[in-house]
Coordinates of C-alpha atoms and ligand atoms in Angstrom, one line a residue:
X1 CA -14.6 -5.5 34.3
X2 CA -16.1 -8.3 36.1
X3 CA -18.7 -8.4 33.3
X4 CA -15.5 -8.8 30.7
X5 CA -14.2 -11.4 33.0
X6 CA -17.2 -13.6 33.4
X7 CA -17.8 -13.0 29.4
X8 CA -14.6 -14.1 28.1
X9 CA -14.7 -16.9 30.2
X10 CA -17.6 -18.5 27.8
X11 CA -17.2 -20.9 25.4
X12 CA -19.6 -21.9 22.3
X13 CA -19.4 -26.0 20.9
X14 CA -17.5 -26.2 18.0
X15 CA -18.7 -26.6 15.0
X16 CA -17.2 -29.2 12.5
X17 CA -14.8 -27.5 9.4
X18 CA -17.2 -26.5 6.9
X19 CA -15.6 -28.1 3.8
X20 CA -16.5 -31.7 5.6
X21 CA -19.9 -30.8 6.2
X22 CA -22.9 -31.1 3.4
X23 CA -25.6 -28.3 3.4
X24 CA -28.6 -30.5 5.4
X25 CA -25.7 -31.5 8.0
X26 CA -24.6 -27.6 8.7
X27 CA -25.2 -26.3 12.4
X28 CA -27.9 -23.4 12.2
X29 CA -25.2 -20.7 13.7
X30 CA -27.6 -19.1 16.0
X31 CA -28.1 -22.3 17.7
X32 CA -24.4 -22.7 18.7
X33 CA -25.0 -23.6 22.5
X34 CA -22.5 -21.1 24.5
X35 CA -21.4 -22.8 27.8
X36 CA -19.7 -21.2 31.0
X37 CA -15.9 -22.3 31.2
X38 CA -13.6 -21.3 34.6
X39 CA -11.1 -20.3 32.1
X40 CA -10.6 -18.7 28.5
X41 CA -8.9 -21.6 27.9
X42 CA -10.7 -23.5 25.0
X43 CA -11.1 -27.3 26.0
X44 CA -11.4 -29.8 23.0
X45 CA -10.7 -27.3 19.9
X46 CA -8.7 -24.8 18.6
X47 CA -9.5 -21.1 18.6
X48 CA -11.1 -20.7 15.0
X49 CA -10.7 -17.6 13.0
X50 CA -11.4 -16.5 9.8
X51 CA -9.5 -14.2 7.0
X52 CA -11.6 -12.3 5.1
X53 CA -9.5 -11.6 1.3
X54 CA -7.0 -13.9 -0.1
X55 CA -4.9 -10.9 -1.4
X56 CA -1.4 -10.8 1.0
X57 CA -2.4 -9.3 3.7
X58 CA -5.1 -12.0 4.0
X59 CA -2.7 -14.9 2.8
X60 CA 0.2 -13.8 5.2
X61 CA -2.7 -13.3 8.3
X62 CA -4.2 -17.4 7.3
X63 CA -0.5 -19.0 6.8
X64 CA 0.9 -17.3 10.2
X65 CA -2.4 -18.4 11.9
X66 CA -2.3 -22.5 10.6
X67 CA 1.0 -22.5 11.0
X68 CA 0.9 -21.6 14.5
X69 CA -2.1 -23.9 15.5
X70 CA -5.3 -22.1 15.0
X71 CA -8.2 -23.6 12.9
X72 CA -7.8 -21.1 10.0
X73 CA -10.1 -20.1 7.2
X74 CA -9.2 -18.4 4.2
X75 CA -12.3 -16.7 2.2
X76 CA -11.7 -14.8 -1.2
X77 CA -14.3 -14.9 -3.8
X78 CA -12.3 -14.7 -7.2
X79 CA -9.3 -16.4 -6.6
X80 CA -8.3 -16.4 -11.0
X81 CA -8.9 -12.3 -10.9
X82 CA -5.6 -10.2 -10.8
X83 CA -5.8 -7.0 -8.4
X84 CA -5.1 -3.9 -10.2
X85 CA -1.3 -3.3 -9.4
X86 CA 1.6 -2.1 -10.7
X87 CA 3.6 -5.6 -8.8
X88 CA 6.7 -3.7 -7.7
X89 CA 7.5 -5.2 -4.4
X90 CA 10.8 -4.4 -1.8
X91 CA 14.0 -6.2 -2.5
X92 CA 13.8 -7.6 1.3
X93 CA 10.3 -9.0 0.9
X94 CA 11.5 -11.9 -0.8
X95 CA 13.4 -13.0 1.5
X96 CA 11.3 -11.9 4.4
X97 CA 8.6 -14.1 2.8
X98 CA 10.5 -16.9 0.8
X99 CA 8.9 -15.4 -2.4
X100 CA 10.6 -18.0 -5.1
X101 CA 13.1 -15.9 -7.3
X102 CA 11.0 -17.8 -10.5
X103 CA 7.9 -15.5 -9.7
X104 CA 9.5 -12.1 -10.4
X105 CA 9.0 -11.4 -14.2
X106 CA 11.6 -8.8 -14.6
X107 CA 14.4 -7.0 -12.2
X108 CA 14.1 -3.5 -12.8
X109 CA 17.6 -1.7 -12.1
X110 CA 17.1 1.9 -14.0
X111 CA 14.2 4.1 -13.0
X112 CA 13.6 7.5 -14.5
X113 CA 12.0 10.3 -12.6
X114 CA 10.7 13.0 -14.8
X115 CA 9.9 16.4 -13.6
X116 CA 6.6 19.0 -14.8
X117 CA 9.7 21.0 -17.3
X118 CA 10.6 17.1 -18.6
X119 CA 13.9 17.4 -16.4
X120 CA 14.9 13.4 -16.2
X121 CA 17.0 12.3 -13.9
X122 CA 18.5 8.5 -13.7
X123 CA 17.6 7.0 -10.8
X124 CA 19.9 4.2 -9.9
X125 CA 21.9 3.0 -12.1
X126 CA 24.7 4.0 -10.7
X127 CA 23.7 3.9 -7.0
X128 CA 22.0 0.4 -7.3
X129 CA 24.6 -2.5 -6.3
X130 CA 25.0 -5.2 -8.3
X131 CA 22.9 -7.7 -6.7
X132 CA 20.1 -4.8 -6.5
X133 CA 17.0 -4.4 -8.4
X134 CA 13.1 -3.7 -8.0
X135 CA 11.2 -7.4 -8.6
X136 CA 8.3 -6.7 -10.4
X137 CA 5.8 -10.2 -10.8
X138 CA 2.2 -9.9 -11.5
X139 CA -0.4 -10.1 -8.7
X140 CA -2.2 -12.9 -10.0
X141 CA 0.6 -15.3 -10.0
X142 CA 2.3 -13.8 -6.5
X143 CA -1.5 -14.0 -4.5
X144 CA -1.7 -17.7 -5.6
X145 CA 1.3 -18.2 -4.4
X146 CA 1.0 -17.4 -0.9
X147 CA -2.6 -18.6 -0.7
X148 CA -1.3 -21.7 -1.7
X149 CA 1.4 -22.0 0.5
X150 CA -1.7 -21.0 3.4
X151 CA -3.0 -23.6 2.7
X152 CA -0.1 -26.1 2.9
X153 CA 0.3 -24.7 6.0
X154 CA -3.1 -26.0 6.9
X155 CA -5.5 -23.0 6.2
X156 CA -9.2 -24.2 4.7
X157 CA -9.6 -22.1 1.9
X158 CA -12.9 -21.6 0.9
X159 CA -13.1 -19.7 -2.5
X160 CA -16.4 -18.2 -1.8
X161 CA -18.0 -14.2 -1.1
X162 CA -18.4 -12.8 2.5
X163 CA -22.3 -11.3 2.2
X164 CA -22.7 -10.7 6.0
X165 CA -21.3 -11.1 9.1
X166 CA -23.1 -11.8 12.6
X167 CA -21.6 -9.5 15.2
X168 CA -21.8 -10.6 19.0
X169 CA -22.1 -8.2 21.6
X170 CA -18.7 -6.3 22.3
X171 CA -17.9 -7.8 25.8
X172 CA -19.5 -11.5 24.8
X173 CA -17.4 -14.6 24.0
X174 CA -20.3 -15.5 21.2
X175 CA -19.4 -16.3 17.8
X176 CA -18.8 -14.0 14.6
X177 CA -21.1 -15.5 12.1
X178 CA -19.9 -15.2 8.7
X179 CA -22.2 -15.7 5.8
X180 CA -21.3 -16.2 2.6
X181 CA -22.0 -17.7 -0.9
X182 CA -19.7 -20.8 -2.5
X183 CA -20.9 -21.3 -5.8
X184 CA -24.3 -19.2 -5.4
X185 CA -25.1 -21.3 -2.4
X186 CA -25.5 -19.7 0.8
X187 CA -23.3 -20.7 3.6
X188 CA -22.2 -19.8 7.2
X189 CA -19.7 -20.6 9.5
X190 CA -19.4 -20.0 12.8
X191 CA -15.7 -18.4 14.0
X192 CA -14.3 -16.7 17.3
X193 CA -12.5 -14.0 15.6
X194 CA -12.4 -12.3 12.1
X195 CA -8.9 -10.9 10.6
X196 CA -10.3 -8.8 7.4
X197 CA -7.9 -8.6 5.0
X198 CA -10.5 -7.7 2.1
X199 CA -8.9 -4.3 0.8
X200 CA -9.7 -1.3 0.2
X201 CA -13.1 -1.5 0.0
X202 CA -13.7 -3.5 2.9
X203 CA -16.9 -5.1 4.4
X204 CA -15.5 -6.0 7.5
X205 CA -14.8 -2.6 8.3
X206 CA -18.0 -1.6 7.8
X207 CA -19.3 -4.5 10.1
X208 CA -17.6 -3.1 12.7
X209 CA -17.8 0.4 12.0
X210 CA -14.0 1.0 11.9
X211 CA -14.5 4.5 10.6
X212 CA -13.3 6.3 7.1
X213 CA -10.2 6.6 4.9
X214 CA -9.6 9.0 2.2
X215 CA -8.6 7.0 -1.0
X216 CA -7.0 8.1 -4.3
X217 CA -8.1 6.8 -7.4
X218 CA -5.7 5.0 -9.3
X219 CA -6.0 4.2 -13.0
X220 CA -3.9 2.0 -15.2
X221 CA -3.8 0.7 -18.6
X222 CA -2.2 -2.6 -19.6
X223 CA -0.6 -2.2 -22.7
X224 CA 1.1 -4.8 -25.5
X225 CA 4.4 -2.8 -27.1
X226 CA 6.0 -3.7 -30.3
X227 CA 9.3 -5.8 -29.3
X228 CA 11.5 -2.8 -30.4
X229 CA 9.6 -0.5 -27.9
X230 CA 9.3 -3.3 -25.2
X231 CA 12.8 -3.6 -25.2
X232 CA 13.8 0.0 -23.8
X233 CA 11.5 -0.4 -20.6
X234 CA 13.1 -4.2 -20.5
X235 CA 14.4 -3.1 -16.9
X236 CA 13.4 0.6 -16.5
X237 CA 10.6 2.0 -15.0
X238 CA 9.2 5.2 -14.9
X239 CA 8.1 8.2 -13.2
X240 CA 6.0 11.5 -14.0
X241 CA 5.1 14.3 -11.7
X242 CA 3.4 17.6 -13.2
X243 CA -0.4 18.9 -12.7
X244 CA -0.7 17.3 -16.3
X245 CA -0.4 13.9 -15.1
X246 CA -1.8 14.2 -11.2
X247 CA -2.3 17.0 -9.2
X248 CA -1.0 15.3 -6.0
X249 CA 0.5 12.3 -7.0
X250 CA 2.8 10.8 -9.9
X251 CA 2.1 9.0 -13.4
X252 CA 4.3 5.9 -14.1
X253 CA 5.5 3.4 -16.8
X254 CA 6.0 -0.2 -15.3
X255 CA 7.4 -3.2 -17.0
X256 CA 5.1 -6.3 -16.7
X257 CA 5.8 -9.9 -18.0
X258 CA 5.0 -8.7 -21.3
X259 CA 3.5 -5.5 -21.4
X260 CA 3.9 -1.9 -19.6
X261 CA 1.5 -0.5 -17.3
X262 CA 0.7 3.0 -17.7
X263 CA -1.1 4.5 -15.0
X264 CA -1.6 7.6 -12.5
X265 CA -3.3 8.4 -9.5
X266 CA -5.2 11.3 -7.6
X267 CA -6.6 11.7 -4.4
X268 CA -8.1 15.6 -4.8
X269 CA -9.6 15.6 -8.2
X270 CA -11.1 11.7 -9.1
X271 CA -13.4 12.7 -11.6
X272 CA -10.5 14.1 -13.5
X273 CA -8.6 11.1 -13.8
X274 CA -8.8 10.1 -17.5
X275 CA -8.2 13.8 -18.1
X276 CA -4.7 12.5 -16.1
X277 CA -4.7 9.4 -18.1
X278 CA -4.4 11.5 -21.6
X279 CA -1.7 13.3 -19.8
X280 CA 0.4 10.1 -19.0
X281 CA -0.2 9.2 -22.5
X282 CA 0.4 12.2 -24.6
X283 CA 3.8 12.1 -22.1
X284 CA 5.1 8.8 -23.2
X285 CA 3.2 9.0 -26.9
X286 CA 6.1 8.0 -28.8
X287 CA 7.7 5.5 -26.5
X288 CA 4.8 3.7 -26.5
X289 CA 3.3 4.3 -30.4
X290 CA 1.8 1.2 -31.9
X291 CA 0.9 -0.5 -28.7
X292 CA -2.5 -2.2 -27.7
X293 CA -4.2 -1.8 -24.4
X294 CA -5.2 -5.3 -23.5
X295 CA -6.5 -4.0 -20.0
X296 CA -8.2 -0.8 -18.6
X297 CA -8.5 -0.9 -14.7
X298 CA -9.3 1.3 -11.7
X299 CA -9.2 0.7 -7.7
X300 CA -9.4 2.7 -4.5
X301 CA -5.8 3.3 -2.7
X302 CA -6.3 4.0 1.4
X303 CA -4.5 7.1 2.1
X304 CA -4.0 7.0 6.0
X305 CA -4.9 4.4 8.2
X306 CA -8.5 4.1 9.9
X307 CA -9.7 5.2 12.9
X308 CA -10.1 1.6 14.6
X309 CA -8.3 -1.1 13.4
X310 CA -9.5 -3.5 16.0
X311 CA -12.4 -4.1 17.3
X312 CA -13.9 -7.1 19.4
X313 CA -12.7 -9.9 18.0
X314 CA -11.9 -8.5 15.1
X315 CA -8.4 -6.8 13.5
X316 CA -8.4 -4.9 10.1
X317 CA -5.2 -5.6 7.7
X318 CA -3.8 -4.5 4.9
X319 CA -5.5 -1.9 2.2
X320 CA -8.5 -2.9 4.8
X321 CA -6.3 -1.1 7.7
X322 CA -5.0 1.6 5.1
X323 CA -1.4 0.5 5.3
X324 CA -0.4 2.5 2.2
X325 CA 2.5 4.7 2.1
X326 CA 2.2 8.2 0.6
X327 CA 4.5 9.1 -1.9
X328 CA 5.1 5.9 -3.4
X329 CA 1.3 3.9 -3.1
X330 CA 3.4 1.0 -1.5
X331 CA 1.1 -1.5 -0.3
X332 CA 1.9 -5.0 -1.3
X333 CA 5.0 -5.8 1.7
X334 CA 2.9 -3.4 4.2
X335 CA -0.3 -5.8 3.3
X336 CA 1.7 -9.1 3.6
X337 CA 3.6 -7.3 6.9
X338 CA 0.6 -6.5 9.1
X339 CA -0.9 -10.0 7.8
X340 CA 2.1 -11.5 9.4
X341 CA 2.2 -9.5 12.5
X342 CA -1.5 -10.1 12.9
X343 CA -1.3 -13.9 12.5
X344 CA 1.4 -14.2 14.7
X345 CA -0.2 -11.9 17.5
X346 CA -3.2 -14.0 17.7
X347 CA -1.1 -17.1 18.1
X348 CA 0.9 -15.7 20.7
X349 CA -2.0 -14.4 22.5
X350 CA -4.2 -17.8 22.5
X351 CA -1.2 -19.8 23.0
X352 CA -1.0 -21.5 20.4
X353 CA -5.0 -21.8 19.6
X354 CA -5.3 -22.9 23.0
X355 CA -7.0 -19.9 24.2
X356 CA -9.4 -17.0 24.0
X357 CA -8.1 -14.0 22.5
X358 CA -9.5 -10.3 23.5
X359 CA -9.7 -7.3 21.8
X360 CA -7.3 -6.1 24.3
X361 CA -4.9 -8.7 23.7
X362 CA -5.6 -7.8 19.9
X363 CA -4.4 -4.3 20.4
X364 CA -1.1 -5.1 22.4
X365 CA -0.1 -8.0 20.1
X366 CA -1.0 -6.5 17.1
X367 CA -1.8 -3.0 16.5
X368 CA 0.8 -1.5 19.2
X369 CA 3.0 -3.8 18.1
X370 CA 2.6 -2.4 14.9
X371 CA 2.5 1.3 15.4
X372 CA 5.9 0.9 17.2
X373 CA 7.5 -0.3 13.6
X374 CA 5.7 2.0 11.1
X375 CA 3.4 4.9 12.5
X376 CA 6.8 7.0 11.9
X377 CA 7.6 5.9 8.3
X378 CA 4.0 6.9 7.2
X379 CA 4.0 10.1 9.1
X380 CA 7.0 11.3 7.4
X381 CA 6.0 10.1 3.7
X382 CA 2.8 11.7 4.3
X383 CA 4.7 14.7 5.1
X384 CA 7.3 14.5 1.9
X385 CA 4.3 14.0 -0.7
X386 CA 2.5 17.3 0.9
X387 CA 6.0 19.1 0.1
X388 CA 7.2 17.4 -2.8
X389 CA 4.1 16.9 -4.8
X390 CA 1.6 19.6 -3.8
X391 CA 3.0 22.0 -6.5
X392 CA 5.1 22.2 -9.7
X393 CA 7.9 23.6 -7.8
X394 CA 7.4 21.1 -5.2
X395 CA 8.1 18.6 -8.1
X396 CA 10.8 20.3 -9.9
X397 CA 12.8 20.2 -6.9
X398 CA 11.9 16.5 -5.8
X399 CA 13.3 15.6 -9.1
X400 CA 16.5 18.1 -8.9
X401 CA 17.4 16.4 -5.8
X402 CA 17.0 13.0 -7.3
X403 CA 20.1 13.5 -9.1
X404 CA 21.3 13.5 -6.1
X405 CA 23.7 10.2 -5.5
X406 CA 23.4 10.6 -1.6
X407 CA 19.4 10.9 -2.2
X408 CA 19.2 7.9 -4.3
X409 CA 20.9 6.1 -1.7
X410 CA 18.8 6.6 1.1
X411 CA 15.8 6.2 -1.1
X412 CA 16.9 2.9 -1.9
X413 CA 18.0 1.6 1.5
X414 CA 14.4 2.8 2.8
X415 CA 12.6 1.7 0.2
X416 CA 14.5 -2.0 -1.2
X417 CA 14.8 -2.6 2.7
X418 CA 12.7 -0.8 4.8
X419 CA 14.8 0.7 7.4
X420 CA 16.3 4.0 7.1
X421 CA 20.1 3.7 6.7
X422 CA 22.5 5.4 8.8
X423 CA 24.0 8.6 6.8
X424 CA 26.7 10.8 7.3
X425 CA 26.3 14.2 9.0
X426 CA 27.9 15.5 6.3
X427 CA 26.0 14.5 3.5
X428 CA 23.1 15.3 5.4
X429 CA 23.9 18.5 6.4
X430 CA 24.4 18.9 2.4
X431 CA 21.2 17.4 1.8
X432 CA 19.2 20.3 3.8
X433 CA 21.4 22.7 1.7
X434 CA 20.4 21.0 -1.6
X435 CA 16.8 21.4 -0.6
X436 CA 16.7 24.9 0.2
X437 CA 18.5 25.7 -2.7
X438 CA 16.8 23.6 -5.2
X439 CA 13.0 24.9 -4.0
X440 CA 14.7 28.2 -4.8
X441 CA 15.6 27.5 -7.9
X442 CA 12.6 25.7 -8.9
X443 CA 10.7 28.5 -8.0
X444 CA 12.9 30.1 -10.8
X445 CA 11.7 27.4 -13.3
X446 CA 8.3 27.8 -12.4
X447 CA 8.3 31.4 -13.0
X448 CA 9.7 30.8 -16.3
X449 CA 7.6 28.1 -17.1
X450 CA 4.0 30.4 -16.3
X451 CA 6.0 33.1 -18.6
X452 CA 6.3 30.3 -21.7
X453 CA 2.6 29.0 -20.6
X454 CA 1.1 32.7 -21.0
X455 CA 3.3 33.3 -23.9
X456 CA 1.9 30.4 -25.7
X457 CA -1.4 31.5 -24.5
X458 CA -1.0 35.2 -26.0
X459 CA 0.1 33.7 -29.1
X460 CA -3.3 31.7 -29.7
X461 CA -5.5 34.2 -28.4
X462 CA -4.3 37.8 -28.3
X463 CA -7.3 38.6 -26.9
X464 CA -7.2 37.4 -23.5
X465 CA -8.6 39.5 -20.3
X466 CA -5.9 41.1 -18.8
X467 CA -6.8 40.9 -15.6
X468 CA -6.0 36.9 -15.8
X469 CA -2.7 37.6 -17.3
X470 CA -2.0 40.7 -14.5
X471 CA -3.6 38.3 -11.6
X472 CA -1.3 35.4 -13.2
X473 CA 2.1 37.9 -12.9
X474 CA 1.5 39.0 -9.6
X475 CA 1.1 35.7 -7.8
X476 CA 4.1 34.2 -9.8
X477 CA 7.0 37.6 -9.7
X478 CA 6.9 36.9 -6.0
X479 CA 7.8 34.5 -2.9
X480 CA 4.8 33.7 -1.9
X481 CA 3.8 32.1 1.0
X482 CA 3.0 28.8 -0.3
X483 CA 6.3 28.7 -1.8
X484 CA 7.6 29.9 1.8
X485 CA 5.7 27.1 3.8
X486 CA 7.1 24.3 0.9
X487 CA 10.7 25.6 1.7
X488 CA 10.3 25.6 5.2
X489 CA 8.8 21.9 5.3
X490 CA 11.3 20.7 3.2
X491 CA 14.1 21.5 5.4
X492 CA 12.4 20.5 8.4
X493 CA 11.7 17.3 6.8
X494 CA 15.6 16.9 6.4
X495 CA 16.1 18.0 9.7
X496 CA 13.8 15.0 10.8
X497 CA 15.4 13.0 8.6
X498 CA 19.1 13.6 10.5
X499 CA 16.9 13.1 13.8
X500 CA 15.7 10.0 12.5
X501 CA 19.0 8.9 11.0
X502 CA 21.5 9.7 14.0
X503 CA 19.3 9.0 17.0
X504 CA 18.4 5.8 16.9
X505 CA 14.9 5.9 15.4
X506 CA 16.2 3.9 12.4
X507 CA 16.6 1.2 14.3
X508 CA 13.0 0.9 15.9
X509 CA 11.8 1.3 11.8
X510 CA 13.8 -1.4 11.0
Ligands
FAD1 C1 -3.3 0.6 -9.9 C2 -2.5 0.2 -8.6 C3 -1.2 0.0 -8.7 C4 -0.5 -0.4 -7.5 N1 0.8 -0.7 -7.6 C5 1.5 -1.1 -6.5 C6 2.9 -1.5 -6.6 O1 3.5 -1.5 -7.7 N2 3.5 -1.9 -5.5 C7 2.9 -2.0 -4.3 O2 3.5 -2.3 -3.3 N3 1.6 -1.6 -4.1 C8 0.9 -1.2 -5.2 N4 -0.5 -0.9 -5.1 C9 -1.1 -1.1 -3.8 C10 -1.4 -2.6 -3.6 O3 -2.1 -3.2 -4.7 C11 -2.3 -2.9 -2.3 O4 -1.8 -2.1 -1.3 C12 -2.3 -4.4 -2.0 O5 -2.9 -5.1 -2.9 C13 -3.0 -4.6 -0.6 O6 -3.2 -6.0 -0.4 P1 -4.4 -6.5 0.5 O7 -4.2 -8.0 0.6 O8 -4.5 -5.7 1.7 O9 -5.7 -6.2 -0.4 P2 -6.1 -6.7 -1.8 O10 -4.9 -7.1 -2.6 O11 -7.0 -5.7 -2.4 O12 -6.8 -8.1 -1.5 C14 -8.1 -8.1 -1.0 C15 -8.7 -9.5 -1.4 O13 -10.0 -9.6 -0.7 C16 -10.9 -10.2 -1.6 N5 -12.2 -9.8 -1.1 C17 -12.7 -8.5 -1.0 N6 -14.0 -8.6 -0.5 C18 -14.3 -9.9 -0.3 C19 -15.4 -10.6 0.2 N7 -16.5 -9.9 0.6 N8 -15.4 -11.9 0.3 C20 -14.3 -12.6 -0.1 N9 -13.2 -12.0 -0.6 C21 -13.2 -10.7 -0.7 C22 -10.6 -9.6 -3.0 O14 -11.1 -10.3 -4.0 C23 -9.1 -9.5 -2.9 O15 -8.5 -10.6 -3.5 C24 -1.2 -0.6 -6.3 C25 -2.6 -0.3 -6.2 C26 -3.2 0.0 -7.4 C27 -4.7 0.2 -7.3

């Protein structure tokens, strides 16, 4: 402790903004003199950090940070790219984050859930309210957006790619040196924390060892419909589940500015995932017949958080952190979110940019912080896509109980404001009904599905080994105890769900 003490307690001289400084004037970073202070207080200069991804984690992290008096800097290396995303973002996020209503291209307000036996169920147009809707804007023009508004905050953006970055020892008050290229010069800057808000496939988790994330793949193509077709996804999107389309997630149809994005996603078979992509496509062939693909792209999406998401000086945000829901891929309000939270918790913690901050105060401000709003909301989404989507009875009955007008309400109220609504005993206790029945029912559907599927089967080749088709009857003309463990999830998923509804932890969600 006394070593911690006397460490934090260290200062390094500043070095001037980088963006005022030529290459032969630039301090050599490892010659930052470090001098003793009786205080982490910081006398003549701000505390300096630097965000790592101008994505809106990393935007949301830089504008909180300037805003609240710390010498900020903003690093992304391809500002004009787009991220691959569908750009479907919560209701409440825009005015969370003052996201000008001239950026959303279209107001989705019908959404169609389709299940593996092309059961399609309406998803709210009649439980939406009238000033309702799902804004959908493209990433390019939304990213740009806030790291401009970073920047009029007073973040230095530096539109330039993080190589490498110089880690101190954990308990010393030394700089983090980042290095980096700006127009294929090299660069580096000297900084006494790091947020890194550089996605998915993040270097500064690396740097600091923060540990592994499973990912699932997601795939989309961009493509250009004929008006007439255009027209019928002007404010409906669309959802697929069914092992044709992902084995453990969903396909979907979004409406962009002027196109669709068709697209799926898999965590458990990758290398199968234009197999998935034909799937999608041979789904929606005739609704989308005649169109061009203009754009074919692919990214990593975290599935569960990382191991550390703070260390030293440094705090992980975003993808980077592995803030992505299950269930739905949500990532763009969770990114923007923790960037916010983060930013803010440094401020508070230095005071302002007055002082020091520790990795301690990191984990108190930020990450408990945190934790205390969300760990809940993606425990129980991981749980729902294990139930709902591990199976095609698991998906037949997720979209059987998306008729459901009480479902699509809650879904909504989590999902366009992130807080769980309070329901009614009632309809919840009706709800735990529906889902027990429906996974029975389902399992009906199923078993009559397999019969068509070995039906069809028998009827191109009469010649197939028996034992496949036997094997095939036995597991399907029972209960089995998958089936068993799906049902039993389910309802104590519901029953979590009253818990969560009627005692309260709705409100620390919120
Ligand atoms: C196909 C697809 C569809 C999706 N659809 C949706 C959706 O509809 N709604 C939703 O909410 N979420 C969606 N997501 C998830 C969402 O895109 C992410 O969760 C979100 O972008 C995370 O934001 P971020 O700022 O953390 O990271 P990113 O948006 O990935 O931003 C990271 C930034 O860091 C920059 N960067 C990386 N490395 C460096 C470096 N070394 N130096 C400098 N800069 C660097 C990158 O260029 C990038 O701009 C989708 C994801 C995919 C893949």
């Amino acid at each position: 402790m006394a070593a911690l003490a006397l460490t934090q307690n260290l200062r390094f001289t500043p070095t001037p903004p980088l963006k005022t400084l030529r290459q032969h004037q630039r301090p050599n970073p490892k010659t930052l003199k470090i001098t003793a202070s009786s205080s982490s207080r910081l006398s003549g200069r701000k505390l300096r950090a630097a965000v790592i991804g101008g994505g809106p984690a990393g935007s949301s992290a830089a504008e909180a940070l300037a805003a609240g008096g710390v010498e900020t800097y903003l690093f992304e290396r391809s500002p004009s790219t787009a991220k691959p995303c569908g750009g479907a973002i919560p209701l409440c996020m825009i005015d969370e984050f003052s996201i000008p209503l001239h950026l959303i291209d279209r107001h989705v307000t019908r959404m169609k859930i389709i299940s593996p036996s092309n059961l399609t169920v309406d998803f709210g147009s009649k439980t939406l309210k009238s000033h309702e809707y799902i804004p959908m804007l493209r990433r390019e023009v939304l990213d740009s957006f806030l790291r401009s508004r970073a920047q009029s905050n007073g973040a230095n953006f530096i539109t330039g790619l993080v190589t490498d970055i110089e880690v101190p020892d954990s308990y010393s008050s030394k700089p983090y040196v980042i290095h980096h290229t700006v127009n294929n010069c090299k660069r580096s800057l000297a900084v006494d924390l790091i947020v890194g808000a550089d996605g998915a496939n993040s270097k500064v988790a690396k740097i600091i060892d923060a540990g592994n994330y499973s990912c699932a793949i997601a795939f989309q193509e961009r493509i250009k419909l004929p008006d007439e077709k255009m027209e019928y996804y002007h404010n409906l999107a669309e959802m697929y589940v069914g092992d044709d389309v992902s084995p453990d997630f969903y396909a979907w149809v979004f409406p962009k500015c002027d196109h669709v994005a068709v697209g799926t996603g898999t965590v458990c078979a990758k290398q199968n995932i234009k197999g998935y992509q034909r799937g999608i496509r041979e789904r929606v062939r005739e609704k989308i017949k005649g169109g061009k693909v203009i754009k074919v792209e692919a990214h990593p999406i975290p599935e569960h958080p990382r191991p550390r998401r703070v260390r030293g000086r440094v705090a992980l945000v975003g993808d980077a952190a592995g803030y992505v829901t299950k269930c739905s891929g949500e990532g763009i309000y969770f990114a923007a979110k923790s960037g916010k939270m983060c930013g803010e918790a440094i401020v508070k913690a230095s005071e302002g940019g007055e002082k020091m901050v520790s990795e301690e105060d990191l984990k108190r401000e930020y990450l408990r912080e945190w934790d205390k709003k969300y760990a809940n909301t993606f425990r129980f989404l991981d749980l729902l896509q294990r139930v709902f989507y591990g199976s095609d009875v698991g998906r037949e009955a997720l979209v059987e109980l998306c008729g459901d007008e009480y479902v699509q309400r809650m879904t909504f109220d989590s999902y366009l404001y992130k807080k769980l609504a309070s329901g009614h005993r009632w309809d919840d206790l009706k709800m735990v009904l529906n889902t027990f029945g429906t996974f029975m029912r389902c399992k009906v559907v199923g078993r009559e599905m397999e019969a068509l599927r070995l039906s069809a089967k028998r009827a191109i080749s009469p010649f197939l080994p028996g034992e496949d088709e036997g094997g095939k009857h036995v597991s399907i003309s029972c209960f089995g105890a998958d089936d068993f463990v799906g049902l039993v999830s389910g309802l104590l998923i519901q029953v979590w769900c009253l818990k969560l509804v009627h005692f309260g932890i709705d409100r620390k969600l919120a």
